[in-house]
Short mmCIF file of C-alpha atoms in Angstrom, two decimals:
data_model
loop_
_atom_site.label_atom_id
_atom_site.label_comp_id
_atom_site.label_asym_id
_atom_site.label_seq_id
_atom_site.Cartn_x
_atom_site.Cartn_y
_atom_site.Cartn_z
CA UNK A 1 -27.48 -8.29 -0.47
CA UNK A 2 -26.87 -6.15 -3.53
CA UNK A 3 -24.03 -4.10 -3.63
CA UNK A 4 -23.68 -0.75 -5.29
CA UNK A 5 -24.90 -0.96 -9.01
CA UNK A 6 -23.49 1.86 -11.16
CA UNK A 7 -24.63 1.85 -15.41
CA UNK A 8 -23.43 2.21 -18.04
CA UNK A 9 -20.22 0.05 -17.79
CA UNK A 10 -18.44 2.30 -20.78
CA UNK A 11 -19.25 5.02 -22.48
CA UNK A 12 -18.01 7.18 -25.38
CA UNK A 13 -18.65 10.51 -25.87
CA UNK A 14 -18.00 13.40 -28.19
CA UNK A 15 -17.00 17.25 -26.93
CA UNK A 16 -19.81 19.02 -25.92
CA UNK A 17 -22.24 16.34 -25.92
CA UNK A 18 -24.27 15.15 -22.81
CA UNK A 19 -24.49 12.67 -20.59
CA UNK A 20 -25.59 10.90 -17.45
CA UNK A 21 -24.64 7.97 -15.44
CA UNK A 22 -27.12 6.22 -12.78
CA UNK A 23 -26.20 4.66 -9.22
CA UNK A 24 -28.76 2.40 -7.37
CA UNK A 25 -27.27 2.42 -3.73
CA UNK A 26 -26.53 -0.21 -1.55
CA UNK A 27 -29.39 -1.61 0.20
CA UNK A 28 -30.51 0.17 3.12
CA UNK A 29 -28.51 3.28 2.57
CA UNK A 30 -29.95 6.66 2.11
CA UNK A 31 -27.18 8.85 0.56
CA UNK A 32 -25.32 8.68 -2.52
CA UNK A 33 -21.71 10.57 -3.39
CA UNK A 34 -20.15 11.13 -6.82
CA UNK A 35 -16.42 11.04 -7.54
CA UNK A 36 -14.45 11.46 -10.45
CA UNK A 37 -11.10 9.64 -10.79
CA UNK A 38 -8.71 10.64 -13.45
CA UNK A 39 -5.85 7.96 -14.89
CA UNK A 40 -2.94 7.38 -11.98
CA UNK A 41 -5.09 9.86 -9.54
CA UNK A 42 -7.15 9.25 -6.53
CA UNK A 43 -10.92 9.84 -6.72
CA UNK A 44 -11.92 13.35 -6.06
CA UNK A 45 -15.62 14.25 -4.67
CA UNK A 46 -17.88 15.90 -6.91
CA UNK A 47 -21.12 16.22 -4.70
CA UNK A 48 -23.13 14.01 -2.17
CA UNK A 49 -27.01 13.62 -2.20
CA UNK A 50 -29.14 12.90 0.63
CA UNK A 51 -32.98 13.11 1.24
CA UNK A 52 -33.48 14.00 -2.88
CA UNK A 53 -31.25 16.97 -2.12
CA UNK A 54 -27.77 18.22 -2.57
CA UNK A 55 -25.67 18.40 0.47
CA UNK A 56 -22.20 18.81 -0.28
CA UNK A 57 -20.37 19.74 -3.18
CA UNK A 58 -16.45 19.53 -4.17
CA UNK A 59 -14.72 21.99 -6.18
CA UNK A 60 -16.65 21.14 -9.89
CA UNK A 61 -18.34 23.52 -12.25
CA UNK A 62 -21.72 23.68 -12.54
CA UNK A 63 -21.42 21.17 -15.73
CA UNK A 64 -21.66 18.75 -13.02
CA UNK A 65 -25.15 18.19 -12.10
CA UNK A 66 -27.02 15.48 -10.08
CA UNK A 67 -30.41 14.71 -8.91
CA UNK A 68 -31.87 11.90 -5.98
CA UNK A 69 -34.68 10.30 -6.46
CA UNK A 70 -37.35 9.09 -3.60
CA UNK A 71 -35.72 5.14 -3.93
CA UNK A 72 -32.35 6.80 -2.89
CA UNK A 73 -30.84 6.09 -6.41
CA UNK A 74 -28.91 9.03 -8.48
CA UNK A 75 -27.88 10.25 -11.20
CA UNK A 76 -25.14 12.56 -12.56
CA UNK A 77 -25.47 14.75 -15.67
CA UNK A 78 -22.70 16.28 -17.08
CA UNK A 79 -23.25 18.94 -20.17
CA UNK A 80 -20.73 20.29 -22.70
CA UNK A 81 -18.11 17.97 -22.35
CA UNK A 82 -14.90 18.38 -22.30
CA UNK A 83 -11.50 16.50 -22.91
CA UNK A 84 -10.93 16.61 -19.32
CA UNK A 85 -13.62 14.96 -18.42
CA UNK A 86 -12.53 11.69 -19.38
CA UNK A 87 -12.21 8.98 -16.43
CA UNK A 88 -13.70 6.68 -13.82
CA UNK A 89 -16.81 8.07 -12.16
CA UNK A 90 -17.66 6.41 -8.71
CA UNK A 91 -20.75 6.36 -6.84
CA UNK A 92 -20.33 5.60 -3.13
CA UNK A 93 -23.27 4.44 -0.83
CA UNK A 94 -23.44 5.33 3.10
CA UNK A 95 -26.10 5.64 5.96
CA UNK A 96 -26.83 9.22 6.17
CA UNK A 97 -24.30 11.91 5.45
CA UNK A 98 -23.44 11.08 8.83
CA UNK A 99 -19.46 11.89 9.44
CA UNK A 100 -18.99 7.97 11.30
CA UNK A 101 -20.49 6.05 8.17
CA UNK A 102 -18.28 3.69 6.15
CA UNK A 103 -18.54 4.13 2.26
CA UNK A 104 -19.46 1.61 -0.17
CA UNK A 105 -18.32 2.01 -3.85
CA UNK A 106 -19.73 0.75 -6.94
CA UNK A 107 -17.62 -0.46 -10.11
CA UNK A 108 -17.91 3.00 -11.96
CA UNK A 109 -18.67 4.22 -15.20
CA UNK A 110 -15.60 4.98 -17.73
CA UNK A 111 -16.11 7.52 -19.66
CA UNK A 112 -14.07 8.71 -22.73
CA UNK A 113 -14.72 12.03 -24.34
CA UNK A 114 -13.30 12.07 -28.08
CA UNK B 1 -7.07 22.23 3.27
CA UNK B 2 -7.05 18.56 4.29
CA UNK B 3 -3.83 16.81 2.03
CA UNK B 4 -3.60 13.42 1.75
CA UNK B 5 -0.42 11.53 0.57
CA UNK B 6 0.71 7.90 0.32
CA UNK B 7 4.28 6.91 -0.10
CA UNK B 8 5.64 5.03 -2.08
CA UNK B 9 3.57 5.28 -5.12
CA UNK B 10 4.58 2.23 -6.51
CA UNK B 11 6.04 -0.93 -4.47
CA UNK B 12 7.46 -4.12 -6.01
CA UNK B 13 7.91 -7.60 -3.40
CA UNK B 14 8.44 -11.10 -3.56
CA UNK B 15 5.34 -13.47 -2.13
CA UNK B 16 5.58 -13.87 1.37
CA UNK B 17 6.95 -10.26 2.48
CA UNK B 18 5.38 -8.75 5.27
CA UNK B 19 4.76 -5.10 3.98
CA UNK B 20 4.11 -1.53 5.49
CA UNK B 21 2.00 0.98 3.29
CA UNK B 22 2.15 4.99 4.33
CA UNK B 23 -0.68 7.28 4.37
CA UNK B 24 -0.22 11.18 5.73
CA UNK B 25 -2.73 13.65 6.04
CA UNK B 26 -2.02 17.67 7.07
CA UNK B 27 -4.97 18.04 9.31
CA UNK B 28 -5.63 15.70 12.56
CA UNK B 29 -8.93 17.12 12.58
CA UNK B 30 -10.47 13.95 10.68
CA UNK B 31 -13.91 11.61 11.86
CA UNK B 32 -12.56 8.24 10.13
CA UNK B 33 -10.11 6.99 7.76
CA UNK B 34 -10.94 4.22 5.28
CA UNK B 35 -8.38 2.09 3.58
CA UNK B 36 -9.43 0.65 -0.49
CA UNK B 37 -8.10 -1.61 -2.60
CA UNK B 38 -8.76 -0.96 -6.30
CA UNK B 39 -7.93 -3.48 -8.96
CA UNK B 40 -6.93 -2.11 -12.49
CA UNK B 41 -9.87 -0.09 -13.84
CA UNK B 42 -12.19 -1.37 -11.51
CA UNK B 43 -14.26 0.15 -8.21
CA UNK B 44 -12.91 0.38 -4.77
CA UNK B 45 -13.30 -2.07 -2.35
CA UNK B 46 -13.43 -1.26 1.31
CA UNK B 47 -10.63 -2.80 3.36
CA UNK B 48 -10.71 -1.13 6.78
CA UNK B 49 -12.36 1.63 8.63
CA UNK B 50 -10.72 3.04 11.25
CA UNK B 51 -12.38 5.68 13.11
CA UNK B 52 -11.21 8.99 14.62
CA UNK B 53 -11.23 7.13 18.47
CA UNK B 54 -9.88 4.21 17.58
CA UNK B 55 -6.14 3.14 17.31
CA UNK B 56 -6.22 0.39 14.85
CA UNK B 57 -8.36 -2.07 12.81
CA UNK B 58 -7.89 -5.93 11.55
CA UNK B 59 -8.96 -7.63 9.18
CA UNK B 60 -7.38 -11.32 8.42
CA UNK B 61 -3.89 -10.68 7.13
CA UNK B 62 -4.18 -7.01 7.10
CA UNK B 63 -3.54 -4.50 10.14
CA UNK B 64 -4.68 -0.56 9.90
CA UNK B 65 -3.36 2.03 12.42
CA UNK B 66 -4.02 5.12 12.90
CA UNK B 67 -2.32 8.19 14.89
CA UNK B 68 -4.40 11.22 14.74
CA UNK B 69 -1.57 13.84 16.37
CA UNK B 70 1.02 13.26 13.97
CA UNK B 71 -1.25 12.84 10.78
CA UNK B 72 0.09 9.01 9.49
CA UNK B 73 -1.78 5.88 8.69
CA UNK B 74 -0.14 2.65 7.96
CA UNK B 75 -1.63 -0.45 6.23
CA UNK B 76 0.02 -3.40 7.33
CA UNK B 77 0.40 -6.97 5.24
CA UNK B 78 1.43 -9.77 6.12
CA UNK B 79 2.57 -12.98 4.39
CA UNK B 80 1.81 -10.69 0.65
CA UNK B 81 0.64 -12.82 -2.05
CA UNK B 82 0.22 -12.36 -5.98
CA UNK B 83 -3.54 -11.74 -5.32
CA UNK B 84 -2.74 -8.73 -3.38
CA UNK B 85 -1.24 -6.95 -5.98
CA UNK B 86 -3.18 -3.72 -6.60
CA UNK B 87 -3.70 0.10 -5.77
CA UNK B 88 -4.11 0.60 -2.31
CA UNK B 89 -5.56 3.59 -1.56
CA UNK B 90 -6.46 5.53 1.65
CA UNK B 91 -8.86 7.85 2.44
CA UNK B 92 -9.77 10.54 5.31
CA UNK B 93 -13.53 11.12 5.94
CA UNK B 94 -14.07 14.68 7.00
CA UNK B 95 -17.75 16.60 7.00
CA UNK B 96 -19.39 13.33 5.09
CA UNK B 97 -16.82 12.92 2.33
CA UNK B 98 -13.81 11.07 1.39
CA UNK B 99 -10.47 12.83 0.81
CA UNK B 100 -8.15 10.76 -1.10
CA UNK B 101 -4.24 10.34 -1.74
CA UNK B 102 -2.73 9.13 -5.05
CA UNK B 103 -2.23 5.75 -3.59
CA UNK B 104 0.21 3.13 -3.69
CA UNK B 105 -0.08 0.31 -6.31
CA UNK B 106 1.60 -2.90 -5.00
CA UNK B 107 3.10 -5.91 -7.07
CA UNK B 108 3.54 -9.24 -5.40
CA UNK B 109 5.75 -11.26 -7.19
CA UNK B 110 5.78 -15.44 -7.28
#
């Protein structure tokens, strides 16, 4: 049973570039979330997707941008980069948005903006 | 706002030391709280889930509790080892989403 699968492993950017990061959910789940860990911090929730649509979203600019697609797998854009964006993103896996649903987390995506 | 805070942050023990890890969190009005364990620069790995009915949760050596009305969680180790050094973080699931604290990273030592 495949776990959560989250690509690139690293990633290097410059300020004010672009970029996106892809999440293929665990199988059998149906919603994908998005956090953002910084260095010594816990994660913190960027947005949640369910049914190809975005259902929740934590306290992030609009920068932050994600999209579902009909196979339940994600993928979060981020323009115009910034220092601060630097750190571990996280995809998590669940059954439905449903509040009683344990979460699943991939290995993340490290990204460093230069 | 739902706050979430372990204590200690850090937490340093010789092998075979039964252990207590603290999780608080300001509002009781949670569905579930999941316990991680996250190994340097990697992904979280789901320990426990406890949810919002329930009292406590075991898995092998490791013993989750969970007392809504005063807002604590406790992760509880026994017989620690050197492979459970790590960041042990816990997490409140309210509306769909995870709320995290800081965590605590452990160090058994041989």
């Amino acid at each position: 049973d495949a776990g959560v699968t989250q690509s690139p492993t690293h990633l290097i950017k410059t300020r004010g570039q672009q970029v996106t990061l892809r999440c293929s959910p665990k199988s059998g789940h149906d919603t994908v979330s998005w956090y953002q860990q910084a260095l010594g911090q816990g994660p913190q929730f960027i947005f949640q997707y369910y049914e190809e649509e975005e259902r929740q979203r934590g306290n992030f600019p609009d920068r932050f941008s994600g999209h579902q697609f009909p196979n339940y797998s994600s993928e979060l854009n981020v323009n115009a980069l910034l220092l601060g964006d630097s750190a571990l993103y996280l995809c998590a896996s669940s059954l439905n948005p449903g509040t009683y649903n344990e979460q699943f987390f991939g290995p993340g995506t490290r990204l460093t903006v230069l | 706002k739902q706050e979430v805070t372990q204590i200690p942050a850090a937490l340093s023990v010789p092998e075979g030391e039964n252990l207590v890890l603290n999780c608080s969190f300001t509002d009781s009005a949670i569905y579930n709280l999941q316990w991680f364990r996250q190994d340097p620069g990697k992904g979280l790995t789901s320990l426990l889930l406890i949810q919002s009915s329930q009292r406590e949760q075991t898995s092998g050596r490791l013993n989750a509790s969970l007392d809504k009305s005063s807002g604590r969680s406790t992760l509880y180790i026994a017989a620690s080892q050197p492979g459970d050094s790590a960041t042990y973080l816990c997490a409140v699931i309210k509306g769909g989403k995870l709320i995290f604290g800081q965590g605590t990273t452990l160090q058994v030592k041989p």
